[in-house]
């Protein structure tokens, strides 16, 4: 079986050419075609000789994604169903605002976690995405951004399908490509990895001195409530998450963003607000209150404006920065928590 050439690092490509009687430099040229120019056929490598292209074709394939279908929301959001080389489908979303265009990308096919409010959880985890499959989503959305909004992609969030820290190595490799001058050359500070909170992996990221931003989907600072809506919290309780976040801050000196949805009858009480305020004291942070988009069963409903106001006033009273994020692309099921291959 032929190997996917994009699984090779630049050094491995250079070695391959040397071992096959060519110059190491050829590896750099091929690497640039694969990543900077994102070509999908060896014959498109126009500065490589025909015989070399044939040799590459005999050894390798170039696995790549395809935009299988695309839906455009009336607010400019675009949701893509992305077909992977093995036919599996993930979703990624382009979210335009006045000042930025953000790509929300998937890191796994389905998800092994079982958050009760999340449409992706119903798909169960099928497999991790490779680094190139994550990178290709970003490239595809960057093209759409230029085509439909006349500007380059400005930000990336790992907030699509899957838990990025359960596919850590490939997520890191994809970010290396996204930020490299041989890839898209984007600044790390424009990238946010959003996790449901895997303490061991947060510590690892801190040790690895990653340069991107960290967001945690918190949704409750009370174990009993959080475990009900995010059952893995029983394995990784809030105190462990807190300790990991303290470790992160001590090592990186970078604040955390807590993503937080307020649901009717679930986390809309004063004790929920007080618990969040207390949790926010542990590590410098800001809170994004996210508008919820009901998935079909109706168990989770967005809380009232009064409940949101209670959160906002209490957080502000304690000098904790808080923003309310309106969801985009609701009409095409592209909003947070709605990605479930329905299109
Ligand atoms: S919210 Fe994130 S971690 Fe939880 S099930 Fe959905 S995709 Fe997985």
Tab-separated table of C-alpha atoms and ligand atoms in Angstrom:
chain	number	residue	atom	x	y	z
A	1	UNK	CA	0.000	0.000	0.000
A	2	UNK	CA	1.304	3.454	-0.865
A	3	UNK	CA	2.049	5.778	2.013
A	4	UNK	CA	0.515	9.232	2.457
A	5	UNK	CA	3.380	11.574	1.575
A	6	UNK	CA	2.032	14.248	3.897
A	7	UNK	CA	2.697	12.017	6.881
A	8	UNK	CA	6.424	12.700	6.257
A	9	UNK	CA	8.223	15.599	7.925
A	10	UNK	CA	10.435	17.829	5.845
A	11	UNK	CA	13.518	16.026	7.170
A	12	UNK	CA	12.033	12.660	6.242
A	13	UNK	CA	11.315	13.929	2.736
A	14	UNK	CA	14.880	15.212	2.387
A	15	UNK	CA	16.194	11.822	3.522
A	16	UNK	CA	13.907	10.040	1.058
A	17	UNK	CA	15.390	11.977	-1.853
A	18	UNK	CA	18.964	11.423	-0.740
A	19	UNK	CA	18.301	7.689	-0.359
A	20	UNK	CA	16.865	7.683	-3.874
A	21	UNK	CA	19.924	9.338	-5.429
A	22	UNK	CA	18.617	12.908	-5.577
A	23	UNK	CA	19.453	16.083	-3.658
A	24	UNK	CA	18.062	16.761	-0.181
A	25	UNK	CA	16.893	20.131	-1.470
A	26	UNK	CA	14.283	18.316	-3.596
A	27	UNK	CA	12.556	17.457	-0.323
A	28	UNK	CA	12.152	21.173	0.441
A	29	UNK	CA	10.604	21.805	-2.963
A	30	UNK	CA	8.134	18.949	-2.604
A	31	UNK	CA	7.318	19.988	0.945
A	32	UNK	CA	6.458	23.480	-0.257
A	33	UNK	CA	4.122	22.106	-2.921
A	34	UNK	CA	2.392	19.902	-0.379
A	35	UNK	CA	1.906	22.484	2.365
A	36	UNK	CA	2.334	26.024	1.126
A	37	UNK	CA	0.640	25.427	-2.221
A	38	UNK	CA	-1.660	22.613	-1.032
A	39	UNK	CA	-1.582	20.717	-4.335
A	40	UNK	CA	-3.310	17.335	-4.574
A	41	UNK	CA	-1.517	15.799	-7.607
A	42	UNK	CA	2.162	15.099	-8.170
A	43	UNK	CA	1.826	16.286	-11.766
A	44	UNK	CA	1.065	19.809	-10.496
A	45	UNK	CA	4.608	20.062	-9.079
A	46	UNK	CA	5.807	21.980	-12.099
A	47	UNK	CA	9.408	22.598	-10.997
A	48	UNK	CA	9.973	18.857	-10.379
A	49	UNK	CA	11.072	16.695	-13.292
A	50	UNK	CA	8.626	14.237	-14.832
A	51	UNK	CA	10.706	11.222	-13.813
A	52	UNK	CA	10.820	12.407	-10.175
A	53	UNK	CA	7.072	12.991	-10.150
A	54	UNK	CA	6.559	9.468	-11.495
A	55	UNK	CA	8.858	8.091	-8.807
A	56	UNK	CA	6.842	9.917	-6.144
A	57	UNK	CA	3.617	8.626	-7.628
A	58	UNK	CA	4.968	5.062	-7.445
A	59	UNK	CA	5.720	5.414	-3.716
A	60	UNK	CA	3.090	7.732	-2.323
A	61	UNK	CA	-0.428	9.070	-2.422
A	62	UNK	CA	-1.490	12.580	-1.421
A	63	UNK	CA	-4.477	12.116	0.833
A	64	UNK	CA	-6.650	15.180	0.943
A	65	UNK	CA	-10.059	16.352	2.015
A	66	UNK	CA	-12.901	17.542	-0.180
A	67	UNK	CA	-15.681	19.964	0.599
A	68	UNK	CA	-18.558	17.540	0.070
A	69	UNK	CA	-21.288	20.110	0.571
A	70	UNK	CA	-21.568	23.673	1.762
A	71	UNK	CA	-24.400	25.616	3.348
A	72	UNK	CA	-24.489	29.399	3.634
A	73	UNK	CA	-26.366	31.098	6.424
A	74	UNK	CA	-28.088	34.427	5.949
A	75	UNK	CA	-25.596	35.887	8.462
A	76	UNK	CA	-22.652	34.933	6.185
A	77	UNK	CA	-21.640	31.828	8.146
A	78	UNK	CA	-20.658	28.874	5.979
A	79	UNK	CA	-20.870	25.282	7.173
A	80	UNK	CA	-18.889	22.652	5.292
A	81	UNK	CA	-19.350	18.917	5.296
A	82	UNK	CA	-15.788	17.737	4.751
A	83	UNK	CA	-15.185	14.340	3.197
A	84	UNK	CA	-11.993	12.662	4.404
A	85	UNK	CA	-9.946	10.280	2.250
A	86	UNK	CA	-11.710	7.264	3.798
A	87	UNK	CA	-15.166	8.699	3.115
A	88	UNK	CA	-15.862	9.806	6.709
A	89	UNK	CA	-17.427	13.206	7.180
A	90	UNK	CA	-16.619	16.004	9.622
A	91	UNK	CA	-17.859	19.569	9.688
A	92	UNK	CA	-16.075	22.889	9.797
A	93	UNK	CA	-17.450	26.387	9.849
A	94	UNK	CA	-16.443	29.824	8.582
A	95	UNK	CA	-17.709	32.549	10.901
A	96	UNK	CA	-17.435	36.117	9.614
A	97	UNK	CA	-17.880	39.189	11.787
A	98	UNK	CA	-17.157	42.821	10.931
A	99	UNK	CA	-13.567	42.640	12.022
A	100	UNK	CA	-12.514	39.017	11.666
A	101	UNK	CA	-13.118	35.742	9.885
A	102	UNK	CA	-12.805	32.681	12.058
A	103	UNK	CA	-12.474	29.030	11.077
A	104	UNK	CA	-13.986	26.562	13.521
A	105	UNK	CA	-12.339	23.210	12.774
A	106	UNK	CA	-12.900	19.611	13.821
A	107	UNK	CA	-10.214	17.419	15.364
A	108	UNK	CA	-11.990	14.037	15.578
A	109	UNK	CA	-14.673	12.159	13.673
A	110	UNK	CA	-17.360	12.111	16.362
A	111	UNK	CA	-16.294	12.371	20.002
A	112	UNK	CA	-15.558	9.966	22.831
A	113	UNK	CA	-16.889	12.366	25.447
A	114	UNK	CA	-20.557	12.441	26.111
A	115	UNK	CA	-21.586	16.021	26.828
A	116	UNK	CA	-25.340	15.909	27.082
A	117	UNK	CA	-25.953	19.224	25.316
A	118	UNK	CA	-23.734	18.484	22.311
A	119	UNK	CA	-24.923	17.112	18.977
A	120	UNK	CA	-21.476	15.708	18.130
A	121	UNK	CA	-21.554	13.473	21.211
A	122	UNK	CA	-24.296	11.429	19.572
A	123	UNK	CA	-21.951	10.349	16.795
A	124	UNK	CA	-19.472	8.634	19.161
A	125	UNK	CA	-15.801	8.749	18.346
A	126	UNK	CA	-14.802	6.996	15.126
A	127	UNK	CA	-11.238	8.176	14.705
A	128	UNK	CA	-8.808	11.016	15.152
A	129	UNK	CA	-8.114	13.376	12.303
A	130	UNK	CA	-4.567	13.464	10.921
A	131	UNK	CA	-2.655	16.732	11.069
A	132	UNK	CA	-3.101	17.244	7.335
A	133	UNK	CA	-6.877	16.722	7.591
A	134	UNK	CA	-7.048	19.490	10.198
A	135	UNK	CA	-4.727	21.735	8.188
A	136	UNK	CA	-6.766	21.191	5.021
A	137	UNK	CA	-9.941	22.393	6.745
A	138	UNK	CA	-8.175	25.662	7.495
A	139	UNK	CA	-6.919	25.970	3.906
A	140	UNK	CA	-10.431	25.304	2.547
A	141	UNK	CA	-11.966	27.936	4.823
A	142	UNK	CA	-9.242	30.458	4.024
A	143	UNK	CA	-10.150	30.051	0.330
A	144	UNK	CA	-13.843	30.533	1.121
A	145	UNK	CA	-13.044	33.607	3.198
A	146	UNK	CA	-11.171	35.174	0.275
A	147	UNK	CA	-13.885	34.191	-2.179
A	148	UNK	CA	-16.988	35.222	-0.223
A	149	UNK	CA	-15.659	37.919	2.101
A	150	UNK	CA	-12.652	39.308	0.214
A	151	UNK	CA	-10.280	38.799	3.099
A	152	UNK	CA	-7.996	36.182	4.525
A	153	UNK	CA	-8.854	34.068	7.487
A	154	UNK	CA	-7.897	35.885	10.686
A	155	UNK	CA	-8.563	33.375	13.491
A	156	UNK	CA	-8.908	29.652	14.125
A	157	UNK	CA	-10.754	27.913	16.922
A	158	UNK	CA	-10.546	24.184	17.618
A	159	UNK	CA	-14.157	24.030	18.631
A	160	UNK	CA	-15.703	21.818	15.966
A	161	UNK	CA	-16.275	18.092	16.298
A	162	UNK	CA	-14.153	16.240	18.828
A	163	UNK	CA	-12.033	16.931	21.895
A	164	UNK	CA	-8.744	18.373	20.559
A	165	UNK	CA	-6.679	17.285	23.561
A	166	UNK	CA	-7.626	13.657	22.919
A	167	UNK	CA	-5.868	14.057	19.565
A	168	UNK	CA	-3.050	16.166	20.918
A	169	UNK	CA	-0.142	15.194	18.665
A	170	UNK	CA	-2.031	15.772	15.449
A	171	UNK	CA	-3.533	19.032	16.677
A	172	UNK	CA	-0.050	20.285	17.580
A	173	UNK	CA	1.362	19.151	14.229
A	174	UNK	CA	-1.453	20.908	12.371
A	175	UNK	CA	-0.815	24.127	14.317
A	176	UNK	CA	2.887	23.899	13.486
A	177	UNK	CA	1.931	23.784	9.807
A	178	UNK	CA	-0.658	26.563	10.124
A	179	UNK	CA	1.851	28.891	11.789
A	180	UNK	CA	4.891	27.911	9.718
A	181	UNK	CA	6.036	30.176	6.895
A	182	UNK	CA	5.929	27.055	4.699
A	183	UNK	CA	2.263	26.639	5.611
A	184	UNK	CA	-0.154	29.501	6.182
A	185	UNK	CA	2.137	31.683	8.284
A	186	UNK	CA	-0.591	32.581	10.779
A	187	UNK	CA	0.316	33.929	14.216
A	188	UNK	CA	-0.169	31.483	17.106
A	189	UNK	CA	-2.022	34.107	19.128
A	190	UNK	CA	-4.816	33.936	16.550
A	191	UNK	CA	-5.410	30.273	17.338
A	192	UNK	CA	-7.508	29.008	20.241
A	193	UNK	CA	-7.726	25.403	21.343
A	194	UNK	CA	-10.943	24.794	23.228
A	195	UNK	CA	-11.066	21.807	25.538
A	196	UNK	CA	-13.695	20.362	27.779
A	197	UNK	CA	-10.855	20.114	30.339
A	198	UNK	CA	-8.432	17.195	30.361
A	199	UNK	CA	-6.070	18.059	33.248
A	200	UNK	CA	-3.146	15.852	32.211
A	201	UNK	CA	-3.119	17.299	28.714
A	202	UNK	CA	-3.410	20.898	29.932
A	203	UNK	CA	-0.259	20.267	31.971
A	204	UNK	CA	1.420	18.774	28.920
A	205	UNK	CA	0.558	21.839	26.843
A	206	UNK	CA	2.057	24.041	29.549
A	207	UNK	CA	5.233	21.920	29.595
A	208	UNK	CA	5.386	22.113	25.817
A	209	UNK	CA	5.191	25.930	26.066
A	210	UNK	CA	2.571	26.165	23.352
A	211	UNK	CA	1.914	29.674	22.090
A	212	UNK	CA	-1.781	29.469	21.204
A	213	UNK	CA	-4.693	30.415	23.460
A	214	UNK	CA	-6.502	28.047	25.743
A	215	UNK	CA	-10.261	27.986	26.243
A	216	UNK	CA	-12.095	25.628	28.574
A	217	UNK	CA	-15.748	24.681	28.143
A	218	UNK	CA	-16.677	24.974	31.777
A	219	UNK	CA	-20.479	25.330	31.905
A	220	UNK	CA	-20.567	24.752	35.659
A	221	UNK	CA	-18.202	25.217	38.586
A	222	UNK	CA	-20.130	22.758	40.725
A	223	UNK	CA	-19.040	19.128	40.329
A	224	UNK	CA	-22.495	17.675	40.766
A	225	UNK	CA	-23.981	19.868	38.040
A	226	UNK	CA	-21.011	19.554	35.697
A	227	UNK	CA	-20.931	15.771	35.948
A	228	UNK	CA	-24.599	15.643	35.001
A	229	UNK	CA	-24.074	17.584	31.800
A	230	UNK	CA	-20.451	16.525	31.099
A	231	UNK	CA	-20.138	13.000	32.526
A	232	UNK	CA	-16.348	12.808	32.095
A	233	UNK	CA	-16.175	15.387	34.929
A	234	UNK	CA	-16.550	12.421	37.282
A	235	UNK	CA	-13.107	11.286	36.065
A	236	UNK	CA	-11.564	14.764	35.905
A	237	UNK	CA	-13.268	16.745	38.679
A	238	UNK	CA	-13.079	20.521	38.942
A	239	UNK	CA	-10.330	20.529	41.555
A	240	UNK	CA	-8.017	18.632	39.177
A	241	UNK	CA	-8.946	20.966	36.361
A	242	UNK	CA	-8.218	23.947	38.601
A	243	UNK	CA	-4.788	22.577	39.539
A	244	UNK	CA	-3.952	21.949	35.887
A	245	UNK	CA	-5.028	25.493	34.971
A	246	UNK	CA	-2.914	26.941	37.780
A	247	UNK	CA	0.008	24.953	36.402
A	248	UNK	CA	-0.739	26.290	32.903
A	249	UNK	CA	-0.764	29.866	34.144
A	250	UNK	CA	2.392	29.458	36.227
A	251	UNK	CA	4.232	28.139	33.169
A	252	UNK	CA	2.775	30.297	30.390
A	253	UNK	CA	1.524	33.455	32.125
A	254	UNK	CA	-1.410	33.387	29.739
A	255	UNK	CA	-5.005	33.845	30.886
A	256	UNK	CA	-7.724	31.269	30.228
A	257	UNK	CA	-11.068	31.793	28.530
A	258	UNK	CA	-13.975	29.934	30.079
A	259	UNK	CA	-16.765	29.073	27.663
A	260	UNK	CA	-20.010	28.966	29.521
A	261	UNK	CA	-23.624	28.374	28.478
A	262	UNK	CA	-26.428	29.161	30.902
A	263	UNK	CA	-29.352	26.744	30.657
A	264	UNK	CA	-32.787	27.036	32.077
A	265	UNK	CA	-33.139	25.018	35.301
A	266	UNK	CA	-29.598	23.607	35.089
A	267	UNK	CA	-27.062	26.294	35.999
A	268	UNK	CA	-29.160	29.457	36.303
A	269	UNK	CA	-29.243	29.749	40.121
A	270	UNK	CA	-27.367	32.211	42.306
A	271	UNK	CA	-25.240	29.358	43.714
A	272	UNK	CA	-24.139	28.529	40.162
A	273	UNK	CA	-23.107	32.147	39.640
A	274	UNK	CA	-21.266	32.271	42.977
A	275	UNK	CA	-19.424	29.039	42.185
A	276	UNK	CA	-18.259	30.444	38.844
A	277	UNK	CA	-17.108	33.693	40.429
A	278	UNK	CA	-15.102	31.690	42.964
A	279	UNK	CA	-13.617	29.442	40.261
A	280	UNK	CA	-12.593	32.498	38.241
A	281	UNK	CA	-10.441	33.705	41.134
A	282	UNK	CA	-8.001	30.805	40.824
A	283	UNK	CA	-6.397	31.792	37.529
A	284	UNK	CA	-6.553	35.029	35.493
A	285	UNK	CA	-9.379	34.506	33.046
A	286	UNK	CA	-12.266	35.901	31.106
A	287	UNK	CA	-15.692	34.381	30.611
A	288	UNK	CA	-17.540	33.983	27.326
A	289	UNK	CA	-21.228	33.497	27.920
A	290	UNK	CA	-22.376	31.671	24.803
A	291	UNK	CA	-25.865	31.676	23.439
A	292	UNK	CA	-27.166	28.107	23.239
A	293	UNK	CA	-28.692	26.495	20.199
A	294	UNK	CA	-31.090	23.759	21.130
A	295	UNK	CA	-30.485	20.378	19.558
A	296	UNK	CA	-33.581	18.305	18.911
A	297	UNK	CA	-34.569	16.854	22.280
A	298	UNK	CA	-35.466	20.078	24.098
A	299	UNK	CA	-33.832	19.003	27.375
A	300	UNK	CA	-31.478	21.965	27.252
A	301	UNK	CA	-32.958	25.416	26.779
A	302	UNK	CA	-31.215	28.766	26.808
A	303	UNK	CA	-31.767	30.501	30.155
A	304	UNK	CA	-33.639	33.796	30.443
A	305	UNK	CA	-31.982	37.177	29.968
A	306	UNK	CA	-32.434	37.723	33.717
A	307	UNK	CA	-30.277	34.697	34.467
A	308	UNK	CA	-27.614	35.944	32.028
A	309	UNK	CA	-27.754	39.384	33.638
A	310	UNK	CA	-27.204	37.804	37.045
A	311	UNK	CA	-24.002	36.193	35.741
A	312	UNK	CA	-22.847	39.376	34.023
A	313	UNK	CA	-23.424	41.675	36.994
A	314	UNK	CA	-21.779	39.333	39.500
A	315	UNK	CA	-18.755	38.661	37.318
A	316	UNK	CA	-18.304	42.368	36.615
A	317	UNK	CA	-18.718	43.184	40.298
A	318	UNK	CA	-15.681	40.963	40.915
A	319	UNK	CA	-13.698	42.517	38.042
A	320	UNK	CA	-13.910	39.399	35.902
A	321	UNK	CA	-14.071	40.214	32.214
A	322	UNK	CA	-17.230	38.812	30.614
A	323	UNK	CA	-18.573	38.893	27.063
A	324	UNK	CA	-21.789	37.519	25.637
A	325	UNK	CA	-21.255	35.670	22.372
A	326	UNK	CA	-24.228	35.435	20.098
A	327	UNK	CA	-24.195	32.252	18.075
A	328	UNK	CA	-23.909	32.414	14.305
A	329	UNK	CA	-25.242	30.175	11.566
A	330	UNK	CA	-28.166	28.872	13.609
A	331	UNK	CA	-30.353	28.455	10.536
A	332	UNK	CA	-27.908	25.903	9.079
A	333	UNK	CA	-27.099	24.050	12.338
A	334	UNK	CA	-23.593	25.488	12.299
A	335	UNK	CA	-23.650	27.036	15.739
A	336	UNK	CA	-21.786	25.845	18.818
A	337	UNK	CA	-22.758	22.321	19.834
A	338	UNK	CA	-24.806	21.742	16.666
A	339	UNK	CA	-22.271	19.972	14.473
A	340	UNK	CA	-23.601	16.482	13.832
A	341	UNK	CA	-23.419	15.780	10.101
A	342	UNK	CA	-27.081	16.619	9.608
A	343	UNK	CA	-26.673	18.314	6.249
B	1	LIG	S1	-18.785	19.393	23.671
B	1	LIG	FE1	-16.813	18.854	22.765
B	1	LIG	S2	-15.990	17.275	24.165
B	1	LIG	FE2	-18.183	17.429	24.626
B	1	LIG	S3	-19.101	15.828	23.320
B	1	LIG	FE3	-19.184	17.760	22.161
B	1	LIG	S4	-17.359	17.710	20.870
B	1	LIG	FE4	-17.057	16.189	22.526
